[in-house]
Short mmCIF file of N, CA and C in Angstrom, two decimals:
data_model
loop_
_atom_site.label_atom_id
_atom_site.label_comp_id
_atom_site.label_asym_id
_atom_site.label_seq_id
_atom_site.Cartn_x
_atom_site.Cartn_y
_atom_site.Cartn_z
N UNK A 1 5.31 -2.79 7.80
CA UNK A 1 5.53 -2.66 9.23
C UNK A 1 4.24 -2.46 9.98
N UNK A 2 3.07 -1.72 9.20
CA UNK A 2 1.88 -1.89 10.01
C UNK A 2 0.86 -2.00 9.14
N UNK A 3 0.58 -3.36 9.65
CA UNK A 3 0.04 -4.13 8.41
C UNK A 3 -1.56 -3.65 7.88
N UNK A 4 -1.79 -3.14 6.75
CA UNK A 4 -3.53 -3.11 6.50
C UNK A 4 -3.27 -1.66 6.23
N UNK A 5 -1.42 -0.79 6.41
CA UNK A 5 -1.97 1.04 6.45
C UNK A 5 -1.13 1.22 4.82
N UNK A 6 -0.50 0.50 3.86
CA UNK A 6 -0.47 0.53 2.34
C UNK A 6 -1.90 -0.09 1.97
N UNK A 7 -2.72 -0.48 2.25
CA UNK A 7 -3.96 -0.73 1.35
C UNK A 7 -5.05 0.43 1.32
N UNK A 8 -4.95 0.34 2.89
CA UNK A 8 -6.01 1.57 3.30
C UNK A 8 -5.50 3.19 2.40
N UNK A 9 -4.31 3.06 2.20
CA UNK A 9 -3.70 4.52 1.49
C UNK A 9 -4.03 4.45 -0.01
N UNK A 10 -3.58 3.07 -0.38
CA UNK A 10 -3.60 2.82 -2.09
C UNK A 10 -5.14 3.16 -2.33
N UNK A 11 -6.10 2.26 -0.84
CA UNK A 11 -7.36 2.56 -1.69
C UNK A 11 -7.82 3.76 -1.33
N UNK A 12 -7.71 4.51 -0.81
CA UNK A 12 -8.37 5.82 -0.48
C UNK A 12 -7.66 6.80 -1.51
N UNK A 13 -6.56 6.95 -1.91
CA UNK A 13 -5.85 7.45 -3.41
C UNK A 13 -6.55 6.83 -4.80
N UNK A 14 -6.94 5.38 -4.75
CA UNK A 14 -7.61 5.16 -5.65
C UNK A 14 -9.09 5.65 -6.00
N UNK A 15 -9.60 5.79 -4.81
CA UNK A 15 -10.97 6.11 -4.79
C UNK A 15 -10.94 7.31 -4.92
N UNK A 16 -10.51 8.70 -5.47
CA UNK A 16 -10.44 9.89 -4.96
C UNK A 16 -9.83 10.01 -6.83
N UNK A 17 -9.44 8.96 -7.44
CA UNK A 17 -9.04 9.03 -8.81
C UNK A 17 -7.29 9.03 -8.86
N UNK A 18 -6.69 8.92 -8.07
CA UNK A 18 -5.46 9.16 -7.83
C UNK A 18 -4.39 7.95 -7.79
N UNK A 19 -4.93 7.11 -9.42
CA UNK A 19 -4.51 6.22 -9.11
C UNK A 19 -3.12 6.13 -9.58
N UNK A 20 -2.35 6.92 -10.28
CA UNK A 20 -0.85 7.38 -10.54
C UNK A 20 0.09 7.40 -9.50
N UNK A 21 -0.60 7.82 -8.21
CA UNK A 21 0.25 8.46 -7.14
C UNK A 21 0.76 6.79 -6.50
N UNK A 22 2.12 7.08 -5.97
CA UNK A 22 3.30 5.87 -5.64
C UNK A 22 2.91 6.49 -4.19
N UNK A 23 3.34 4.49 -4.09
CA UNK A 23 3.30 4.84 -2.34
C UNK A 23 4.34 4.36 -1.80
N UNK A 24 5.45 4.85 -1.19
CA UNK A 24 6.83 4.56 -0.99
C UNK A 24 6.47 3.73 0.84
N UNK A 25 6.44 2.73 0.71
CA UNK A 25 6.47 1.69 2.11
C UNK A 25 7.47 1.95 2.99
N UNK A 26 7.21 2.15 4.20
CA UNK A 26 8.46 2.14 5.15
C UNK A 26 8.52 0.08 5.62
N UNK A 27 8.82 -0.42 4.94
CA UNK A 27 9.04 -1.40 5.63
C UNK A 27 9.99 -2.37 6.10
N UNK A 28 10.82 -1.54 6.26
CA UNK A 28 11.99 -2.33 7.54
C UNK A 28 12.62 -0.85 7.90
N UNK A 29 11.98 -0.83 9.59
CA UNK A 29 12.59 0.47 10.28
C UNK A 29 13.22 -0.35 11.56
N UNK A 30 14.19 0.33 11.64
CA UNK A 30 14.99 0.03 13.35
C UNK A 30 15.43 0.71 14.10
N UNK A 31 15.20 0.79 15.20
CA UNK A 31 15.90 1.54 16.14
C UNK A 31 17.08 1.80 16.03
N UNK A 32 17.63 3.39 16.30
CA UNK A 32 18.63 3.70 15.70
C UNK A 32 19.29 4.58 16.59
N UNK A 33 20.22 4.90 17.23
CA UNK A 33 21.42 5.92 17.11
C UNK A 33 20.96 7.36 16.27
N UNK A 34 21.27 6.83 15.33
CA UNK A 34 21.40 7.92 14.24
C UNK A 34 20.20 8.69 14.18
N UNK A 35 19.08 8.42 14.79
CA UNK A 35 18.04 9.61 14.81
C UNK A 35 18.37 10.27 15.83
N UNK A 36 19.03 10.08 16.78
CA UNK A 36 19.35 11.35 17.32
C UNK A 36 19.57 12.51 17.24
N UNK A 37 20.88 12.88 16.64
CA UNK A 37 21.11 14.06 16.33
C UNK A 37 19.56 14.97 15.59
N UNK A 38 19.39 14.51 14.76
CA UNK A 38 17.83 15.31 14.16
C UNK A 38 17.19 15.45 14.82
N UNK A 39 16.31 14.61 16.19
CA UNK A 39 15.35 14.72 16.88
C UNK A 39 16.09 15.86 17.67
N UNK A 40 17.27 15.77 18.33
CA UNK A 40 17.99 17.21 19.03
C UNK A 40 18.03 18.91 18.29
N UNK A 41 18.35 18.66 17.18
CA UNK A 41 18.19 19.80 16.26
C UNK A 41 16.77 20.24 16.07
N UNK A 42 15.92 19.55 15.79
CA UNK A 42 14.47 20.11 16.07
C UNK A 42 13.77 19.47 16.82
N UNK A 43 13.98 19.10 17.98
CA UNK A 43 13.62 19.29 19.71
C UNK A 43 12.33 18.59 19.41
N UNK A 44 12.16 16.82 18.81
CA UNK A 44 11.21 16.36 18.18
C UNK A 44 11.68 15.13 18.96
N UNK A 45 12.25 15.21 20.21
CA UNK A 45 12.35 13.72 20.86
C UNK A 45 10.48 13.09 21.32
N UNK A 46 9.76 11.90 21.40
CA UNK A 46 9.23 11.39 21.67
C UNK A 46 8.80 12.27 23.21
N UNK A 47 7.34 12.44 23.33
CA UNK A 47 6.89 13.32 25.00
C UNK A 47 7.09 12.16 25.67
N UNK A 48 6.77 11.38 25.77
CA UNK A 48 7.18 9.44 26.71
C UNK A 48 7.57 8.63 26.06
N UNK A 49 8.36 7.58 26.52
CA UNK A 49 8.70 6.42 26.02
C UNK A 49 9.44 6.23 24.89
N UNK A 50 9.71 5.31 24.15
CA UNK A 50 10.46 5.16 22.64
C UNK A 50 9.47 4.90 21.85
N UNK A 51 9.67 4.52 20.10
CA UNK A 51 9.49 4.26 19.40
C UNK A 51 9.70 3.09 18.64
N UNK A 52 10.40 2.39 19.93
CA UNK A 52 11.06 0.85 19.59
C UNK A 52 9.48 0.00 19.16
N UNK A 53 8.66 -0.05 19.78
CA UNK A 53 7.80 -0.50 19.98
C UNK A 53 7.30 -0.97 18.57
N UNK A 54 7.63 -0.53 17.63
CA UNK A 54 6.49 -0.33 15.50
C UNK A 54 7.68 -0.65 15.12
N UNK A 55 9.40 -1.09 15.60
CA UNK A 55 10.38 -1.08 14.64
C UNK A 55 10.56 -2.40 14.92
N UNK A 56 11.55 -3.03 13.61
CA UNK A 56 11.57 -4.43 13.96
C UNK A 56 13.11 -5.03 14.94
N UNK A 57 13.09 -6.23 15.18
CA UNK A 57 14.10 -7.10 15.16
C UNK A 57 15.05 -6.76 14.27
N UNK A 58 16.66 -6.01 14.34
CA UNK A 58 17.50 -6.52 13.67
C UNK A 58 18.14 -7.87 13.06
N UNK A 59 18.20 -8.41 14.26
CA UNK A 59 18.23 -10.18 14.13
C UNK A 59 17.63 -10.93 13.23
N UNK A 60 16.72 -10.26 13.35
CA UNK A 60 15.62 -10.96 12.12
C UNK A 60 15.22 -10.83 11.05
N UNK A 61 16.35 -11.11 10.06
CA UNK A 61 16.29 -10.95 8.16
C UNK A 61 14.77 -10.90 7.96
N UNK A 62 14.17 -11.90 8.39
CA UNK A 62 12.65 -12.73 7.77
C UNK A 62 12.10 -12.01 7.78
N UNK A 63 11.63 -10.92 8.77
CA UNK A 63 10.90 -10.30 9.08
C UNK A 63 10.69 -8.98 8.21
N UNK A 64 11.77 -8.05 7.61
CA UNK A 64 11.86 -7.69 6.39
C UNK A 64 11.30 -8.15 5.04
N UNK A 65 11.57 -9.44 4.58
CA UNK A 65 10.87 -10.38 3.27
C UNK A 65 9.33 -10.10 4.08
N UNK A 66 9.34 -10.96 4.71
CA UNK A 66 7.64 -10.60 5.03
C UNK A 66 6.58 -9.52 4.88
N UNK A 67 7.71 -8.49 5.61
CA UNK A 67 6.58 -7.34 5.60
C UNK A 67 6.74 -6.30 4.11
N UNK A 68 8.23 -6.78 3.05
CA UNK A 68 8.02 -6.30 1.72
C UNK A 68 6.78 -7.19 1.37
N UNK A 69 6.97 -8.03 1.26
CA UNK A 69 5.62 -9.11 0.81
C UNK A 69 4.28 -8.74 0.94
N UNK A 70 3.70 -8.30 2.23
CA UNK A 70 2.49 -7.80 2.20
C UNK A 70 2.60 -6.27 1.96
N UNK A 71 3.46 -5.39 1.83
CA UNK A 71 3.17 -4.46 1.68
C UNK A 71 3.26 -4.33 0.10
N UNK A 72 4.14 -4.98 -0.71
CA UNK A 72 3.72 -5.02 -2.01
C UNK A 72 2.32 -5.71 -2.31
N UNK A 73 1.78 -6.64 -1.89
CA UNK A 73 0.22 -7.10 -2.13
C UNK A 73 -0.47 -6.07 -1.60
N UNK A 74 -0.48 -5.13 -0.69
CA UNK A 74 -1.53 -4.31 -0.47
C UNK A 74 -1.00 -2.82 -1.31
N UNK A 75 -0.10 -2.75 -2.15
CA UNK A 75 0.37 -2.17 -3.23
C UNK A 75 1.16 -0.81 -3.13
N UNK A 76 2.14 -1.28 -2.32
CA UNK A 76 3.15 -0.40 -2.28
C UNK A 76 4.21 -0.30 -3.47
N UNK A 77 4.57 0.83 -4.42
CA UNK A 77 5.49 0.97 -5.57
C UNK A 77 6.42 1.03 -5.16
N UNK A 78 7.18 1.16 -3.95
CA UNK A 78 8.61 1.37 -3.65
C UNK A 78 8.58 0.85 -2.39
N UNK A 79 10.01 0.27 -1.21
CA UNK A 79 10.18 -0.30 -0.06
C UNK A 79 11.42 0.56 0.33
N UNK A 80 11.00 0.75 1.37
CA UNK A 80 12.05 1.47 1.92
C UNK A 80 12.94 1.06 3.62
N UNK A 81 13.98 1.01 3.53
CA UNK A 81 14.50 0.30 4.55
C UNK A 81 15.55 2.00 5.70
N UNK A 82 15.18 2.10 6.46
CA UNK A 82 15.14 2.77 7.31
C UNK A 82 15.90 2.77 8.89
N UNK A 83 17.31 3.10 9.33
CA UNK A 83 18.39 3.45 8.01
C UNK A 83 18.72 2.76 7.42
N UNK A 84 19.46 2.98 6.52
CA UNK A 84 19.91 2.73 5.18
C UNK A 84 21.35 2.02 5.56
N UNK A 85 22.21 2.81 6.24
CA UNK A 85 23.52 1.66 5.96
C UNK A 85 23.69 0.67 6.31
N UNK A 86 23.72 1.18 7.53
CA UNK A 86 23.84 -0.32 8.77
C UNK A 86 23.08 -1.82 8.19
N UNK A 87 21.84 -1.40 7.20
CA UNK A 87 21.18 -2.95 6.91
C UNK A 87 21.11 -2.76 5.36
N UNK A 88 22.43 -3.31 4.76
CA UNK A 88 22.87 -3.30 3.41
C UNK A 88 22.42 -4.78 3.36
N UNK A 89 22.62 -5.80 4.12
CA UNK A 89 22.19 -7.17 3.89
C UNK A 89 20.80 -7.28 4.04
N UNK A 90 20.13 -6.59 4.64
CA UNK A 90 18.98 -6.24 4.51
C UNK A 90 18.66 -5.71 2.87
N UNK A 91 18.82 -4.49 2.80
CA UNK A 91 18.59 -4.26 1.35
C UNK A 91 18.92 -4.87 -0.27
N UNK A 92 19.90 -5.85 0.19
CA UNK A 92 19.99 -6.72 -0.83
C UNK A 92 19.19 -7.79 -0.28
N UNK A 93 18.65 -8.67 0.58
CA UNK A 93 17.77 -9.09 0.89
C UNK A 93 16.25 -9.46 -0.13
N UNK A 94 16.38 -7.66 0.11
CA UNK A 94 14.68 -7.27 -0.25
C UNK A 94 15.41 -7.06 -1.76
N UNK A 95 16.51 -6.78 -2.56
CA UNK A 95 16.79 -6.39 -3.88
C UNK A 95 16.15 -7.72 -4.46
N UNK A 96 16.80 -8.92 -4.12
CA UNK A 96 16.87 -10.58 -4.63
C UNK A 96 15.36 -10.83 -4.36
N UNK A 97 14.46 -10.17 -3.54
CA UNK A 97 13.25 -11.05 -3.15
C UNK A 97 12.13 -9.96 -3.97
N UNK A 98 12.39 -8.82 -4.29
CA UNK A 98 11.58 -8.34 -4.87
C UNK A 98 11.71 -7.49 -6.35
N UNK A 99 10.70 -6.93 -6.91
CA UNK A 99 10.92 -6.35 -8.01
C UNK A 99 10.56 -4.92 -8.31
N UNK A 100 10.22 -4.62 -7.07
CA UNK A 100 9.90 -3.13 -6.29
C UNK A 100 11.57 -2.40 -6.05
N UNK A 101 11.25 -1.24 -6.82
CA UNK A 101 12.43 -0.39 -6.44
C UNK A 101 12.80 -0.16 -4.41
N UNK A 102 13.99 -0.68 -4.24
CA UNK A 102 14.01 -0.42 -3.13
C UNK A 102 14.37 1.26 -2.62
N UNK A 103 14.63 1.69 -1.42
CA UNK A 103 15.07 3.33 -0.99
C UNK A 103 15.24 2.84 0.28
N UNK A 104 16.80 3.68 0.76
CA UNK A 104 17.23 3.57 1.19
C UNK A 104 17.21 5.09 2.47
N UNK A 105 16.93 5.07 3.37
CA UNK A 105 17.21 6.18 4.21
C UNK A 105 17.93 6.12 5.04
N UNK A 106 19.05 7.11 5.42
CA UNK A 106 20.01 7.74 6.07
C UNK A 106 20.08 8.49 6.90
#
């Protein structure tokens, strides 16, 4: 989802000797409903504007494959799709296109 920040992590963990440590990718987030309630419970709404802005297109399957794609080349161990239910065709998507454990958030 933002492209160049799994390399910059893998390599700065690598360089530091830390090359064991997994880097779980957020890459397919969407605007959601469902963060509501949490941002209300700990009073963590955005000071201006949304957050739509870094999340993707629902509409747009492709855009998911893509950004698993580079975020596994810049070496992400896990993909994570963000929430989790609502984009089950999404997550089988990314199951069929990759070989990276997917995660699912709720």
């Amino acid at each position: 989802m933002q492209d160049g920040r799994v390399k910059a992590i893998r390599d700065a963990l690598d360089s530091e000797g830390f090359t064991n440590v997994s880097i779980l990718s957020y890459t397919a987030k969407y605007a959601s409903a469902y963060y509501g309630p949490f941002r209300d419970a700990l009073d963590s709404h955005p000071g201006f504007g949304d957050k739509k802005t870094y999340q993707q297109d629902p509409a747009n399957g492709r855009e998911a494959l893509i950004e698993a794609a580079l975020d596994a080349a810049e070496g992400a161990d896990m993909l994570m799709v963000k929430p989790g239910m609502p984009y089950l065709d999404i997550i089988r998507r990314l199951k069929d296109n990759s070989n990276l454990p997917i995660a699912a958030y709720h």
